[in-house]
PDB file of C-alpha atoms in Angstrom:
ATOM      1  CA  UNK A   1     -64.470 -40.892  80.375  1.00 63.00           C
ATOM      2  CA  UNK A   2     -64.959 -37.588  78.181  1.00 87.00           C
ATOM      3  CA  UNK A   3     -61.183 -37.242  79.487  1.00 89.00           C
ATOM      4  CA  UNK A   4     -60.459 -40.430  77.415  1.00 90.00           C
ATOM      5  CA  UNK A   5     -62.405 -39.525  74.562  1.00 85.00           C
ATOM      6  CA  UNK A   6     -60.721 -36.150  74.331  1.00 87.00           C
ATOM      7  CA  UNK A   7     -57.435 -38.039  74.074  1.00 92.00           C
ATOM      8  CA  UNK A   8     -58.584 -40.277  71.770  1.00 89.00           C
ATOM      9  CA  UNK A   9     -59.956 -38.117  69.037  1.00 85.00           C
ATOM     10  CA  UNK A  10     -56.750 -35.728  69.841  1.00 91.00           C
ATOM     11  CA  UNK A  11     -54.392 -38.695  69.120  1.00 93.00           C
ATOM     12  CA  UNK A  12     -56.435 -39.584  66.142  1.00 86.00           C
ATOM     13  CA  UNK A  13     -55.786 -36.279  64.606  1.00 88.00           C
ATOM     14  CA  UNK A  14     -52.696 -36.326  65.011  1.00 91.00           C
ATOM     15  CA  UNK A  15     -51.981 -39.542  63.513  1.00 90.00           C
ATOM     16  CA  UNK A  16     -54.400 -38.198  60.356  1.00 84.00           C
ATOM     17  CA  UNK A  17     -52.521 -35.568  59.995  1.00 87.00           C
ATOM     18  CA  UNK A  18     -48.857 -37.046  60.103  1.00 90.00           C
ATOM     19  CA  UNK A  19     -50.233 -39.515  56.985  1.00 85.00           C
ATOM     20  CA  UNK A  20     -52.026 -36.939  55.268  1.00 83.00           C
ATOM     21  CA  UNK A  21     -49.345 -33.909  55.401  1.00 84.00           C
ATOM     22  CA  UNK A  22     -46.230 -34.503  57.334  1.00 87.00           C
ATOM     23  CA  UNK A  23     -45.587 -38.067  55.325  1.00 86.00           C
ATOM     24  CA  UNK A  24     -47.371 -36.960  51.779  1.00 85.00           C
ATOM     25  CA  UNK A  25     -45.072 -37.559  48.831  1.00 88.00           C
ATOM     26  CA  UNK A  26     -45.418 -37.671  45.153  1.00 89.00           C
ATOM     27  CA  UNK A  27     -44.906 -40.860  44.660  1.00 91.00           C
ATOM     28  CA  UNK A  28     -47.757 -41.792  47.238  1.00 87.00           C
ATOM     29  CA  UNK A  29     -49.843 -39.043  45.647  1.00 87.00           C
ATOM     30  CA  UNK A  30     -49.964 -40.625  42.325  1.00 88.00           C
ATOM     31  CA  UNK A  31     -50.059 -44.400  43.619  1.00 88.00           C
ATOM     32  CA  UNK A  32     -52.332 -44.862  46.286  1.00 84.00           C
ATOM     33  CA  UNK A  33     -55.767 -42.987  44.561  1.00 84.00           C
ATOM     34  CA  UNK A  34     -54.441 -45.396  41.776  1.00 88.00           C
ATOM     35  CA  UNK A  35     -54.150 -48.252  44.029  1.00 85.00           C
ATOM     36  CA  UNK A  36     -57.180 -48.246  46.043  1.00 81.00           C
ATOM     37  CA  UNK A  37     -59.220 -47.843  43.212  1.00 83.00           C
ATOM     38  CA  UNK A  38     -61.442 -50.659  42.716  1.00 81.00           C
ATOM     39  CA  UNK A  39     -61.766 -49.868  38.980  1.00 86.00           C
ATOM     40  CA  UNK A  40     -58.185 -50.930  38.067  1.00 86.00           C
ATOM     41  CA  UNK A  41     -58.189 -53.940  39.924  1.00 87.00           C
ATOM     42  CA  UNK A  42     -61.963 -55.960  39.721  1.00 89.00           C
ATOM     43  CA  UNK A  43     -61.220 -57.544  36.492  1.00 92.00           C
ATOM     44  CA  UNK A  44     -57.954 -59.293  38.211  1.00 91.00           C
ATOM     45  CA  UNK A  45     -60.037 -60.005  41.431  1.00 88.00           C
ATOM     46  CA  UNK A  46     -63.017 -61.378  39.598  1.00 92.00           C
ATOM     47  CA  UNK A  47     -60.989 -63.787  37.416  1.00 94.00           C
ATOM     48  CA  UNK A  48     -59.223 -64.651  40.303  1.00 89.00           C
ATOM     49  CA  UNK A  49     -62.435 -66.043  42.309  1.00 88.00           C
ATOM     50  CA  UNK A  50     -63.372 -67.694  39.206  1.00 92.00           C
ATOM     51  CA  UNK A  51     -60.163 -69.725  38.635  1.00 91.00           C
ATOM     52  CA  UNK A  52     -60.465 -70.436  42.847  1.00 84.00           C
ATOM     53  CA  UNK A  53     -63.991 -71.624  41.924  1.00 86.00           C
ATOM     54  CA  UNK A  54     -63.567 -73.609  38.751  1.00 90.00           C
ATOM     55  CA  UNK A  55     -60.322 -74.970  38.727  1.00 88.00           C
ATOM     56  CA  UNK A  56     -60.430 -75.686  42.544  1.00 84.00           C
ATOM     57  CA  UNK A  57     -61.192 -78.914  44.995  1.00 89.00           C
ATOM     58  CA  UNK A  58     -64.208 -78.928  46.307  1.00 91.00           C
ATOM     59  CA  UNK A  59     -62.772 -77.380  49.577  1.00 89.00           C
ATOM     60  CA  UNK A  60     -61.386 -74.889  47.541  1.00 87.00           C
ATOM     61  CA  UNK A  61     -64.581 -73.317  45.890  1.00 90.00           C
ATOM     62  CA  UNK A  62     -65.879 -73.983  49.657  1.00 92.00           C
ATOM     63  CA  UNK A  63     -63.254 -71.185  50.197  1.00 88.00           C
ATOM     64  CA  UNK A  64     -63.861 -69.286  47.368  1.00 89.00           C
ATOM     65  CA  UNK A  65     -67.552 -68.875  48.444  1.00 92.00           C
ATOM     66  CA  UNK A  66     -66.424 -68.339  51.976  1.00 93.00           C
ATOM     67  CA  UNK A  67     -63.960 -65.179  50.854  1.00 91.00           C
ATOM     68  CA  UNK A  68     -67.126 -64.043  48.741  1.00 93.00           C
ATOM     69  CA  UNK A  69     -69.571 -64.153  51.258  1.00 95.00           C
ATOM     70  CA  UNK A  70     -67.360 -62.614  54.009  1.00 95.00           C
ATOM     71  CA  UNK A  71     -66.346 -59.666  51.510  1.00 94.00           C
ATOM     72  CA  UNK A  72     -70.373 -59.367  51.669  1.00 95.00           C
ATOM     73  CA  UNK A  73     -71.258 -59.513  54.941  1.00 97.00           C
ATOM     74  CA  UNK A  74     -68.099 -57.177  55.933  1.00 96.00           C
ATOM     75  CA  UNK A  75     -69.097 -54.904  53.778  1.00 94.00           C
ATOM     76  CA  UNK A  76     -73.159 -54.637  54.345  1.00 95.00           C
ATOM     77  CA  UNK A  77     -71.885 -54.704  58.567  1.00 95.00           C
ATOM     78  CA  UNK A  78     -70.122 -51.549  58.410  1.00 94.00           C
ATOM     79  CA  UNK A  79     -71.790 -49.792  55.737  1.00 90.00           C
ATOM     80  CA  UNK A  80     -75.270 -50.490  56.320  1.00 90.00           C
ATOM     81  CA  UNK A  81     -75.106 -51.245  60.250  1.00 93.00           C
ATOM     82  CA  UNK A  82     -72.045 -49.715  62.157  1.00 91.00           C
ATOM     83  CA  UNK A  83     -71.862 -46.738  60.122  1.00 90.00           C
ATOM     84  CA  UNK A  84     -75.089 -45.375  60.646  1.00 89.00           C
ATOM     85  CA  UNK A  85     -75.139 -46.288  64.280  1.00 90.00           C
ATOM     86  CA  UNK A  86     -71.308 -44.578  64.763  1.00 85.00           C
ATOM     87  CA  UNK A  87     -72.473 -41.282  63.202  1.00 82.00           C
ATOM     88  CA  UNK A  88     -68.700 -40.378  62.538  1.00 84.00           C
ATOM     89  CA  UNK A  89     -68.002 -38.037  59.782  1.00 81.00           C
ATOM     90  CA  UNK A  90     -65.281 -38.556  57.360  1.00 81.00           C
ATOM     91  CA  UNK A  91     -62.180 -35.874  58.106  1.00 80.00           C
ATOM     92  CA  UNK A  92     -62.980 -34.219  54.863  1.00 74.00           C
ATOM     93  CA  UNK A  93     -66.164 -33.296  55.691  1.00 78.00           C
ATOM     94  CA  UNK A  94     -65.210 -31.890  59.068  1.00 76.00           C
ATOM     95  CA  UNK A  95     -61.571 -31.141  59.005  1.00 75.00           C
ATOM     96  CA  UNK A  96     -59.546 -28.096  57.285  1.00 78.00           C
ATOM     97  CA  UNK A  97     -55.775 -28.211  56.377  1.00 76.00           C
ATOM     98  CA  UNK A  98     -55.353 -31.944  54.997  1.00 79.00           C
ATOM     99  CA  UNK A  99     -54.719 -33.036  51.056  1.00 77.00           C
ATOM    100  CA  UNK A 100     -57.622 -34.818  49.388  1.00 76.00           C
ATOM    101  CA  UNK A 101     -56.664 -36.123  46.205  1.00 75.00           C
ATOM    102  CA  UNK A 102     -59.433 -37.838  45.122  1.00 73.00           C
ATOM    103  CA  UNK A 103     -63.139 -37.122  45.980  1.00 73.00           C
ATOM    104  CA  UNK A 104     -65.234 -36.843  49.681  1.00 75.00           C
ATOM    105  CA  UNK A 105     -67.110 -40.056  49.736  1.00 75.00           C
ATOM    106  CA  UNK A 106     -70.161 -40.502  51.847  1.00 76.00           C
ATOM    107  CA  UNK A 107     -70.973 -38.808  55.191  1.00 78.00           C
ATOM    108  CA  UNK A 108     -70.196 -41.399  56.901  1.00 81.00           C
ATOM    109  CA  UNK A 109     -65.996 -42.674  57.416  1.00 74.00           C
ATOM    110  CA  UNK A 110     -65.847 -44.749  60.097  1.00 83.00           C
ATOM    111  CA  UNK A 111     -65.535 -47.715  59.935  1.00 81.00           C
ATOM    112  CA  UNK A 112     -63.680 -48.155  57.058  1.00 86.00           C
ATOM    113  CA  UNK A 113     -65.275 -49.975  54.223  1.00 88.00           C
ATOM    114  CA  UNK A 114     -62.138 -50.505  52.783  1.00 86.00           C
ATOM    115  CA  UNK A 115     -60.539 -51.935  55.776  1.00 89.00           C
ATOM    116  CA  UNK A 116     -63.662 -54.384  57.001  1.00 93.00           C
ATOM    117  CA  UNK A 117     -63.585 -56.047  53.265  1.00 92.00           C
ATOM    118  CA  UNK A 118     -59.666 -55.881  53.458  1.00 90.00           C
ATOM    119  CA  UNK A 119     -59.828 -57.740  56.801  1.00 91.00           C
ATOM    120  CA  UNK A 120     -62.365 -59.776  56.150  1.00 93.00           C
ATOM    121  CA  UNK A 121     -60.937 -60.690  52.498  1.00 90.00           C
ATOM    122  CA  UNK A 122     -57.767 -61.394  54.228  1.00 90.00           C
ATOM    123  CA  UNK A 123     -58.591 -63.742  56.913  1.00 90.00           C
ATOM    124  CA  UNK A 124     -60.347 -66.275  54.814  1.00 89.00           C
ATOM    125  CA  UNK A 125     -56.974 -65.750  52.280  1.00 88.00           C
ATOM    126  CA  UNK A 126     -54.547 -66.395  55.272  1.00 88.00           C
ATOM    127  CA  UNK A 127     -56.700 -69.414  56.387  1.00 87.00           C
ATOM    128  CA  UNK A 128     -56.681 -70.787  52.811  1.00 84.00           C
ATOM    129  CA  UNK A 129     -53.315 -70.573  52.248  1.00 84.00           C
ATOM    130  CA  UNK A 130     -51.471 -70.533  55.387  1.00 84.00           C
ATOM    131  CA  UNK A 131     -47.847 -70.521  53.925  1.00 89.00           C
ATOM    132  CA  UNK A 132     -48.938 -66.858  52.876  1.00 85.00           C
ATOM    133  CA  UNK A 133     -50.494 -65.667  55.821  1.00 85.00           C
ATOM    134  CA  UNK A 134     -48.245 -63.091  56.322  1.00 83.00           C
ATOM    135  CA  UNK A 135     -48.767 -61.605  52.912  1.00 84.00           C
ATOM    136  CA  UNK A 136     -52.562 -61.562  53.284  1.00 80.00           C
ATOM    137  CA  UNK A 137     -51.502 -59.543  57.163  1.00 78.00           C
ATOM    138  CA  UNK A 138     -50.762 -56.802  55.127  1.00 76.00           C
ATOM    139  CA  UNK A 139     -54.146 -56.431  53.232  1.00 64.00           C
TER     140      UNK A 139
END
């Protein structure tokens, strides 16, 4: 098992460090802090749950509180639950030799935040609008 493990966190390295150094760009550098900052994009995700809500059918805003309450529960799961209980620190906290662009968040990185409400905001899209399922796959 620690045989396993060892491969694991070697292979997860690895792959940190071929996104962080070997594939860094400029272009990436400049879009992605922008991009996954929540700042520039909750007015647009706001007034998009309230048109879902307001100007929806009935099982519309049923989805609309759905997305909502999954975003929640994602979020509280692996923040407030698996986070703790994983104890894994974030690579800049434990790590030399990547490129942080932005700031070290909490202690805790894993899981992902980001990727639980990503997943979970993109589940409840794909299932209420199935003709764009594929789009809401790449959240």
């Amino acid at each position: 098992m620690n045989l396993l493990l060892a491969l694991l966190l070697r292979l997860d390295r690895a792959g940190f460090f071929l996104v962080n150094v070997s594939l860094a760009n400029p272009v990436f550098d400049v879009l992605m802090p922008w991009i996954t900052n929540l700042n520039h994009w909750w007015f647009v995700l706001v007034a998009g749950w309230c048109y879902l809500f307001w100007r929806g059918d009935r099982q519309t805003r049923f989805f609309a509180l759905t997305l909502l309450l999954s975003i929640g529960l994602a979020n509280l799961l692996s923040s407030e639950v698996l986070k703790p209980l994983v104890h894994r620190f974030r690579p800049c906290k434990t790590l030399d030799g990547f490129r942080l662009l932005g700031h070290c968040g909490g202690r805790w990185g894993f899981p992902s935040s980001h990727a639980a409400n990503a997943a979970a905001a993109g589940t409840v899209l794909a299932r209420m609008f199935p003709r764009w399922r594929w789009a809401f796959a790449l959240l």
